[in-house]
């Protein structure tokens, strides 16, 4: 940035203010350092006084001990001159007692060393001295307040005495050699000691610590020779514990450590609690306190310690007082910390005030001044560097005062006519001045030949610059953006057109394919009901199978196309989920039987369980899984497991698992299963057929229903596909036995899978169940008293003789995989599907119809059409044209026993509805004069009391919503089989009390 005077002023002011702050900070830190040094010096001076006081105390102890001891020695010398020999009796006792005798009042004991006590006169004289010395020791102990410990021995004969006599039991004193060794160990060398003959004052000597040979304890000794006329006659020794010299310490505690060393740096004594700390003693001895000892006042700094030391008179020892720097720091830390904290706080306050003054007073002034200096430079820099065109236009004369390079390029594209652009901008701004900043688009011709017009987006607002009214202008070239928007709009229109074409194609294909398939399947279904020979019936059923396969393939492709196009609709209605499961199992039971497979089921849910969702899509997914399981299983069985569980989040879920014993799939190939038009390997299509679309469609349908699908498989061991979808409704309790006893049932099932399926449900319905594998196993007594007999499994599982044995007794319920979903009674035998829990429950209700406590419930009544349906047939008005498709619907309704009337026009249908009562209006197609949805809506507006159903070949989400709004109860998609049509009619019959022919369920 260019230099300006304001920066120099700011720099000088900052240097003055902050430089002064730095100088004051340094002075405060120096003062703090001096103060801390003074604190340390004062502390060390106090410790020096403590040391000197300790030195005085130690010297006093030494002086008192020496004085007392010297008096004792002097007394011994005086006594020796005039002492008499001990009485002969004492001497004899001494020798008779193995040269040992105890002396009182102060307890002591005298020993003689055999071989060194031949001079009995000298021994007698020393015994007299020992008695007097014992008395002297007693007096000294009383005067000093503690018992003296020591010994003395004769220099002229082998006699020594221990004071007191506590050590007489030592084994060393029991033998002559031991006594000799003990006396040698106790001797003190006085070779360099001068004679006291001249002045009579005994010389005393402090001896370094030694281990007492008798007690084994470390002791220091005070020793002196007792002389007479310059010749020693005895040596007297007083023993002290090493800490005796520092016995004053407990009463005068110190921060450091007091200790006493010899001239050769051996430890004599130390303070309490340190004697056992070898590491600390080693550190203290490393200080070598006696080295270079000159003054007792000045401290010495050695090895991280502050050392005070001084000589202990004529002992030759040194008293030292050591303080580690850690001790010094710990003791001055509080005062030094307070001083340092106060200094730092002062510095912090000073700098806070300086910074605050700078930020609150100087910085705003500098900032305002800097903005004045920088404003024009900033504006120019922004204008020059901006990626869009920026400029300033004078409102007075309309000329550009500033122009950025980008804006100059844009104006150059317009032929460099600055005035033309600025004039238009100023004019537009004046026109719209009241609405705030101007934002407008200009389309201007490009000066280049054959160039597209320029699209410029201009934003302008008023401002002041150099005391003039100006417009700040931002110009952006949006030509490329406008072209991109046009291209995107064209692409969206093309995509919408393609989607519309695809939807139209799907609708057309659904109609064009499903309508002829509906005719083919309908005619084959009706033809199969006629009297045909075996060859003809085989051909018809082959055609039905092929047509059904074609329908399944076409439906799968169309459904997959719907999903890809986003046109797939998923219903959310409440339905009987157990009925859906039973219908699909019943539909695939003949297919499984044809391959020699058993199709079992396990249902861990109540028969009354409801679900909210799409029954058609659920049935489609379940059917696809069953179809695949049967297709890829050559032998063994297929098991469908249905249960209601709580998911991870606690929501109720329906879980359907289809397990087979087929070829299985390797783990590396599982990821291919749910890819559209993909097989695990190329041989699958050749061996088993198919397009590879079924599982991909299942995956997308389950996802659309808010669920998930998973698979576990192993080659050669089979596969298990599991679907979990939201239940959408509460879970009905299952497994709890009803309070009422419904009687005893005889359950006959040769296969364990059927027994495991039926037994929990029969028990939950209140029956006591006896289980048998064969009718021949039933005892006659049980047969006579049973409420009913339930035969579960394939009808071929029992012989004719076995079934004949059951005649004449309780009613028989024959539950087989190919039985009807609703019970059909023929004499004493009631046939029902082994998969239909509702049908089985209704059949058992019929067996107990004459009992006082029959099975009851609203659903039971609905499941027994013979009991609730009247004799009158349903009246159906068929609104359809005279095409083949309409004829098929007419014939199907006739087969189902309905009274049918056909209306080929919408007006005709409305007239017939108004003239007579009808149970169902079945609209087969859009009529020439009226669409199906319009007809249904008109019927509802006229409040006609009949159900409305529509048959269509293609159902889009919008169509489904429109039919629901028009009041249509049911929408059937082609092809319409007898079974599906009869299901719709059964629902109508239940509400109207009419009858639907039951044998249609067997087709």
Short mmCIF file of C-alpha atoms in Angstrom, two decimals, residues 708-984:
data_model
loop_
_atom_site.label_atom_id
_atom_site.label_comp_id
_atom_site.label_asym_id
_atom_site.label_seq_id
_atom_site.Cartn_x
_atom_site.Cartn_y
_atom_site.Cartn_z
CA UNK A 708 -36.89 -54.16 2.68
CA UNK A 709 -35.97 -57.54 1.25
CA UNK A 710 -33.00 -59.75 2.16
CA UNK A 711 -31.68 -63.16 1.20
CA UNK A 712 -29.54 -65.89 2.72
CA UNK A 713 -28.39 -68.78 0.57
CA UNK A 714 -25.79 -71.48 0.13
CA UNK A 715 -25.14 -73.60 -2.97
CA UNK A 716 -26.92 -76.94 -2.70
CA UNK A 717 -28.64 -76.01 0.58
CA UNK A 718 -31.40 -73.75 -0.72
CA UNK A 719 -32.30 -70.10 -0.23
CA UNK A 720 -34.42 -68.01 2.10
CA UNK A 721 -35.89 -64.68 0.96
CA UNK A 722 -37.30 -62.45 3.72
CA UNK A 723 -39.56 -59.44 3.18
CA UNK A 724 -40.34 -56.99 5.97
CA UNK A 725 -42.96 -54.29 5.36
CA UNK A 726 -44.73 -51.93 7.77
CA UNK A 727 -47.93 -53.42 9.19
CA UNK A 728 -49.51 -49.99 9.44
CA UNK A 729 -51.95 -51.13 12.13
CA UNK A 730 -51.96 -52.63 15.61
CA UNK A 731 -50.86 -56.21 16.29
CA UNK A 732 -53.66 -58.63 17.13
CA UNK A 733 -52.77 -60.86 20.10
CA UNK A 734 -51.89 -64.41 19.13
CA UNK A 735 -51.24 -67.54 21.14
CA UNK A 736 -53.46 -66.83 24.16
CA UNK A 737 -56.10 -69.56 24.57
CA UNK A 738 -59.71 -68.40 24.72
CA UNK A 739 -61.43 -68.93 28.02
CA UNK A 740 -64.24 -71.15 26.63
CA UNK A 741 -63.56 -74.86 26.05
CA UNK A 742 -64.65 -75.65 22.49
CA UNK A 743 -64.22 -79.42 22.82
CA UNK A 744 -61.76 -82.03 21.67
CA UNK A 745 -60.44 -82.19 18.13
CA UNK A 746 -58.60 -85.09 16.56
CA UNK A 747 -55.81 -83.69 14.36
CA UNK A 748 -54.48 -86.16 11.80
CA UNK A 749 -51.42 -84.97 9.88
CA UNK A 750 -48.76 -87.32 8.50
CA UNK A 751 -46.17 -84.55 8.15
CA UNK A 752 -44.70 -82.71 11.14
CA UNK A 753 -44.77 -79.37 9.28
CA UNK A 754 -48.58 -79.43 9.06
CA UNK A 755 -48.86 -80.41 12.73
CA UNK A 756 -46.58 -77.51 13.75
CA UNK A 757 -48.70 -75.13 11.66
CA UNK A 758 -52.17 -76.23 12.80
CA UNK A 759 -51.68 -77.08 16.47
CA UNK A 760 -50.96 -73.53 17.84
CA UNK A 761 -54.00 -72.07 16.07
CA UNK A 762 -56.38 -74.86 17.12
CA UNK A 763 -55.22 -74.53 20.71
CA UNK A 764 -55.60 -70.73 20.58
CA UNK A 765 -59.22 -71.20 19.42
CA UNK A 766 -60.04 -73.14 22.61
CA UNK A 767 -59.77 -76.75 21.40
CA UNK A 768 -58.15 -79.65 23.19
CA UNK A 769 -56.22 -81.33 20.41
CA UNK A 770 -55.14 -84.96 20.10
CA UNK A 771 -52.52 -85.41 17.40
CA UNK A 772 -52.14 -88.50 15.21
CA UNK A 773 -50.14 -89.30 12.10
CA UNK A 774 -52.71 -91.71 10.61
CA UNK A 775 -56.47 -92.22 11.04
CA UNK A 776 -55.83 -95.85 11.97
CA UNK A 777 -54.08 -94.67 15.17
CA UNK A 778 -57.25 -93.04 16.59
CA UNK A 779 -58.73 -95.10 19.47
CA UNK A 780 -62.41 -95.87 19.14
CA UNK A 781 -63.21 -94.17 22.46
CA UNK A 782 -61.59 -90.90 21.35
CA UNK A 783 -63.37 -91.11 18.02
CA UNK A 784 -66.76 -91.42 19.65
CA UNK A 785 -66.37 -88.38 21.95
CA UNK A 786 -64.53 -86.00 19.59
CA UNK A 787 -66.16 -82.76 18.46
CA UNK A 788 -64.55 -83.13 15.06
CA UNK A 789 -61.73 -84.67 13.06
CA UNK A 790 -59.31 -82.48 11.10
CA UNK A 791 -57.31 -84.14 8.35
CA UNK A 792 -54.35 -81.93 7.40
CA UNK A 793 -52.20 -82.44 4.32
CA UNK A 794 -52.44 -83.78 0.79
CA UNK A 795 -55.56 -85.82 0.09
CA UNK A 796 -53.37 -88.60 -1.34
CA UNK A 797 -51.70 -89.11 2.04
CA UNK A 798 -54.46 -91.39 3.39
CA UNK A 799 -55.75 -94.67 2.05
CA UNK A 800 -59.41 -95.23 1.32
CA UNK A 801 -59.66 -97.81 4.11
CA UNK A 802 -58.27 -95.34 6.61
CA UNK A 803 -60.82 -92.72 5.60
CA UNK A 804 -63.68 -95.25 5.72
CA UNK A 805 -62.90 -95.92 9.40
CA UNK A 806 -63.80 -92.31 10.17
CA UNK A 807 -67.32 -92.63 8.79
CA UNK A 808 -70.25 -92.63 11.18
CA UNK A 809 -68.53 -90.55 13.84
CA UNK A 810 -67.68 -86.88 14.32
CA UNK A 811 -67.72 -84.44 11.37
CA UNK A 812 -64.58 -84.41 9.24
CA UNK A 813 -62.75 -81.27 8.14
CA UNK A 814 -60.52 -82.09 5.18
CA UNK A 815 -57.84 -79.33 5.01
CA UNK A 816 -55.77 -79.85 1.88
CA UNK A 817 -53.43 -77.54 -0.07
CA UNK A 818 -55.79 -77.60 -3.07
CA UNK A 819 -58.96 -77.07 -1.01
CA UNK A 820 -61.23 -74.00 -1.32
CA UNK A 821 -60.43 -70.89 0.69
CA UNK A 822 -63.96 -70.95 2.14
CA UNK A 823 -65.44 -74.17 3.55
CA UNK A 824 -67.51 -76.33 1.22
CA UNK A 825 -69.65 -78.99 2.89
CA UNK A 826 -70.66 -82.31 1.36
CA UNK A 827 -72.51 -84.44 3.92
CA UNK A 828 -70.35 -84.91 7.01
CA UNK A 829 -67.19 -83.76 5.22
CA UNK A 830 -66.16 -80.11 4.97
CA UNK A 831 -63.42 -79.27 2.48
CA UNK A 832 -61.23 -76.23 3.03
CA UNK A 833 -57.74 -74.98 2.09
CA UNK A 834 -55.02 -75.95 4.52
CA UNK A 835 -53.61 -72.40 4.16
CA UNK A 836 -56.85 -70.50 4.98
CA UNK A 837 -57.07 -69.86 8.72
CA UNK A 838 -60.40 -68.06 8.33
CA UNK A 839 -61.78 -70.93 6.26
CA UNK A 840 -60.56 -73.50 8.77
CA UNK A 841 -62.08 -71.51 11.63
CA UNK A 842 -65.39 -71.27 9.77
CA UNK A 843 -65.33 -75.01 8.98
CA UNK A 844 -64.80 -75.82 12.66
CA UNK A 845 -67.64 -73.46 13.48
CA UNK A 846 -69.90 -75.52 11.23
CA UNK A 847 -68.88 -78.73 13.01
CA UNK A 848 -69.92 -77.13 16.31
CA UNK A 849 -73.06 -75.45 14.98
CA UNK A 850 -75.31 -77.68 17.05
CA UNK A 851 -73.25 -77.36 20.25
CA UNK A 852 -74.28 -74.91 23.02
CA UNK A 853 -71.00 -72.95 22.81
CA UNK A 854 -70.08 -72.61 19.15
CA UNK A 855 -67.20 -70.59 17.86
CA UNK A 856 -68.53 -67.10 17.35
CA UNK A 857 -67.42 -63.86 15.79
CA UNK A 858 -68.38 -61.50 13.04
CA UNK A 859 -65.73 -62.83 10.72
CA UNK A 860 -66.94 -66.39 11.16
CA UNK A 861 -70.36 -65.42 9.98
CA UNK A 862 -68.86 -63.70 6.97
CA UNK A 863 -66.78 -66.79 6.21
CA UNK A 864 -69.79 -69.13 6.13
CA UNK A 865 -71.79 -68.10 3.05
CA UNK A 866 -74.17 -71.03 3.46
CA UNK A 867 -75.19 -69.71 6.86
CA UNK A 868 -75.55 -66.02 6.04
CA UNK A 869 -76.33 -65.80 2.35
CA UNK A 870 -79.88 -65.79 1.18
CA UNK A 871 -81.20 -67.88 -1.63
CA UNK A 872 -81.43 -64.92 -4.03
CA UNK A 873 -78.53 -64.39 -6.45
CA UNK A 874 -76.71 -61.10 -7.00
CA UNK A 875 -78.19 -58.61 -9.48
CA UNK A 876 -75.37 -57.15 -11.58
CA UNK A 877 -75.70 -54.37 -14.16
CA UNK A 878 -72.82 -54.76 -16.65
CA UNK A 879 -71.98 -51.49 -18.42
CA UNK A 880 -69.88 -52.61 -21.39
CA UNK A 881 -69.88 -52.61 -25.15
CA UNK A 882 -70.74 -55.59 -27.29
CA UNK A 883 -67.08 -56.56 -27.79
CA UNK A 884 -65.57 -59.93 -27.02
CA UNK A 885 -64.34 -58.57 -23.70
CA UNK A 886 -67.88 -57.64 -22.65
CA UNK A 887 -69.15 -61.06 -23.67
CA UNK A 888 -66.51 -62.77 -21.49
CA UNK A 889 -67.53 -60.71 -18.45
CA UNK A 890 -71.19 -61.59 -19.09
CA UNK A 891 -70.41 -65.30 -19.29
CA UNK A 892 -68.25 -65.18 -16.14
CA UNK A 893 -71.07 -63.51 -14.20
CA UNK A 894 -73.49 -66.15 -15.46
CA UNK A 895 -71.15 -68.92 -14.27
CA UNK A 896 -71.02 -67.30 -10.84
CA UNK A 897 -74.82 -67.42 -10.66
CA UNK A 898 -75.53 -63.71 -11.00
CA UNK A 899 -78.56 -62.12 -12.63
CA UNK A 900 -76.97 -59.97 -15.34
CA UNK A 901 -78.27 -57.10 -17.48
CA UNK A 902 -76.03 -55.42 -20.08
CA UNK A 903 -76.04 -51.68 -20.88
CA UNK A 904 -73.97 -50.58 -23.87
CA UNK A 905 -74.43 -46.83 -23.23
CA UNK A 906 -73.96 -44.72 -20.12
CA UNK A 907 -77.43 -43.22 -20.42
CA UNK A 908 -78.95 -46.70 -20.64
CA UNK A 909 -77.08 -47.76 -17.50
CA UNK A 910 -78.34 -44.71 -15.57
CA UNK A 911 -81.91 -45.39 -16.69
CA UNK A 912 -81.71 -49.03 -15.60
CA UNK A 913 -80.23 -48.03 -12.24
CA UNK A 914 -83.08 -45.62 -11.67
CA UNK A 915 -85.75 -48.11 -12.75
CA UNK A 916 -84.72 -51.12 -10.67
CA UNK A 917 -82.60 -52.19 -7.68
CA UNK A 918 -79.13 -53.56 -8.40
CA UNK A 919 -76.43 -54.97 -6.14
CA UNK A 920 -73.47 -54.08 -8.34
CA UNK A 921 -72.71 -51.81 -11.28
CA UNK A 922 -69.75 -53.39 -13.12
CA UNK A 923 -68.27 -50.97 -15.68
CA UNK A 924 -66.20 -52.96 -18.17
CA UNK A 925 -64.84 -50.11 -20.31
CA UNK A 926 -65.33 -46.50 -21.35
CA UNK A 927 -68.74 -46.38 -23.09
CA UNK A 928 -69.31 -44.54 -26.37
CA UNK A 929 -71.20 -41.70 -24.71
CA UNK A 930 -69.57 -41.59 -21.27
CA UNK A 931 -66.25 -42.43 -19.62
CA UNK A 932 -66.18 -45.01 -16.82
CA UNK A 933 -65.15 -42.49 -14.14
CA UNK A 934 -67.85 -40.03 -15.17
CA UNK A 935 -70.48 -42.77 -15.05
CA UNK A 936 -69.38 -43.81 -11.55
CA UNK A 937 -69.43 -40.20 -10.33
CA UNK A 938 -72.91 -39.64 -11.80
CA UNK A 939 -74.20 -42.76 -10.02
CA UNK A 940 -72.91 -41.45 -6.70
CA UNK A 941 -74.38 -38.00 -7.30
CA UNK A 942 -77.78 -39.64 -7.88
CA UNK A 943 -77.37 -41.55 -4.59
CA UNK A 944 -78.01 -44.94 -6.18
CA UNK A 945 -77.63 -47.65 -3.50
CA UNK A 946 -75.39 -50.16 -5.25
CA UNK A 947 -71.71 -50.95 -5.30
CA UNK A 948 -69.61 -49.75 -8.23
CA UNK A 949 -66.68 -51.69 -9.69
CA UNK A 950 -64.57 -50.86 -12.75
CA UNK A 951 -62.55 -53.19 -14.99
CA UNK A 952 -59.54 -51.55 -16.66
CA UNK A 953 -56.42 -52.69 -18.47
CA UNK A 954 -54.16 -49.95 -17.08
CA UNK A 955 -54.37 -48.14 -13.76
CA UNK A 956 -52.33 -44.97 -13.27
CA UNK A 957 -52.06 -43.15 -9.90
CA UNK A 958 -54.20 -40.26 -11.15
CA UNK A 959 -56.83 -42.73 -12.39
CA UNK A 960 -56.87 -44.51 -9.01
CA UNK A 961 -57.36 -41.23 -7.16
CA UNK A 962 -60.10 -40.22 -9.59
CA UNK A 963 -61.95 -43.52 -9.17
CA UNK A 964 -61.68 -43.25 -5.37
CA UNK A 965 -63.09 -39.72 -5.49
CA UNK A 966 -65.95 -40.98 -7.67
CA UNK A 967 -66.92 -43.55 -5.02
CA UNK A 968 -65.72 -46.70 -6.82
CA UNK A 969 -65.45 -49.55 -4.29
CA UNK A 970 -63.21 -51.82 -6.39
CA UNK A 971 -60.99 -51.55 -9.48
CA UNK A 972 -60.10 -54.79 -11.32
CA UNK A 973 -57.21 -54.89 -13.78
CA UNK A 974 -57.32 -57.25 -16.71
CA UNK A 975 -57.25 -60.17 -17.06
CA UNK A 976 -60.13 -60.87 -14.68
CA UNK A 977 -60.30 -64.50 -13.55
CA UNK A 978 -63.34 -66.19 -12.05
CA UNK A 979 -61.64 -66.32 -8.68
CA UNK A 980 -60.91 -62.58 -8.62
CA UNK A 981 -64.39 -61.73 -9.87
CA UNK A 982 -65.97 -64.02 -7.31
CA UNK A 983 -63.95 -62.31 -4.54
CA UNK A 984 -65.49 -58.97 -5.49
#
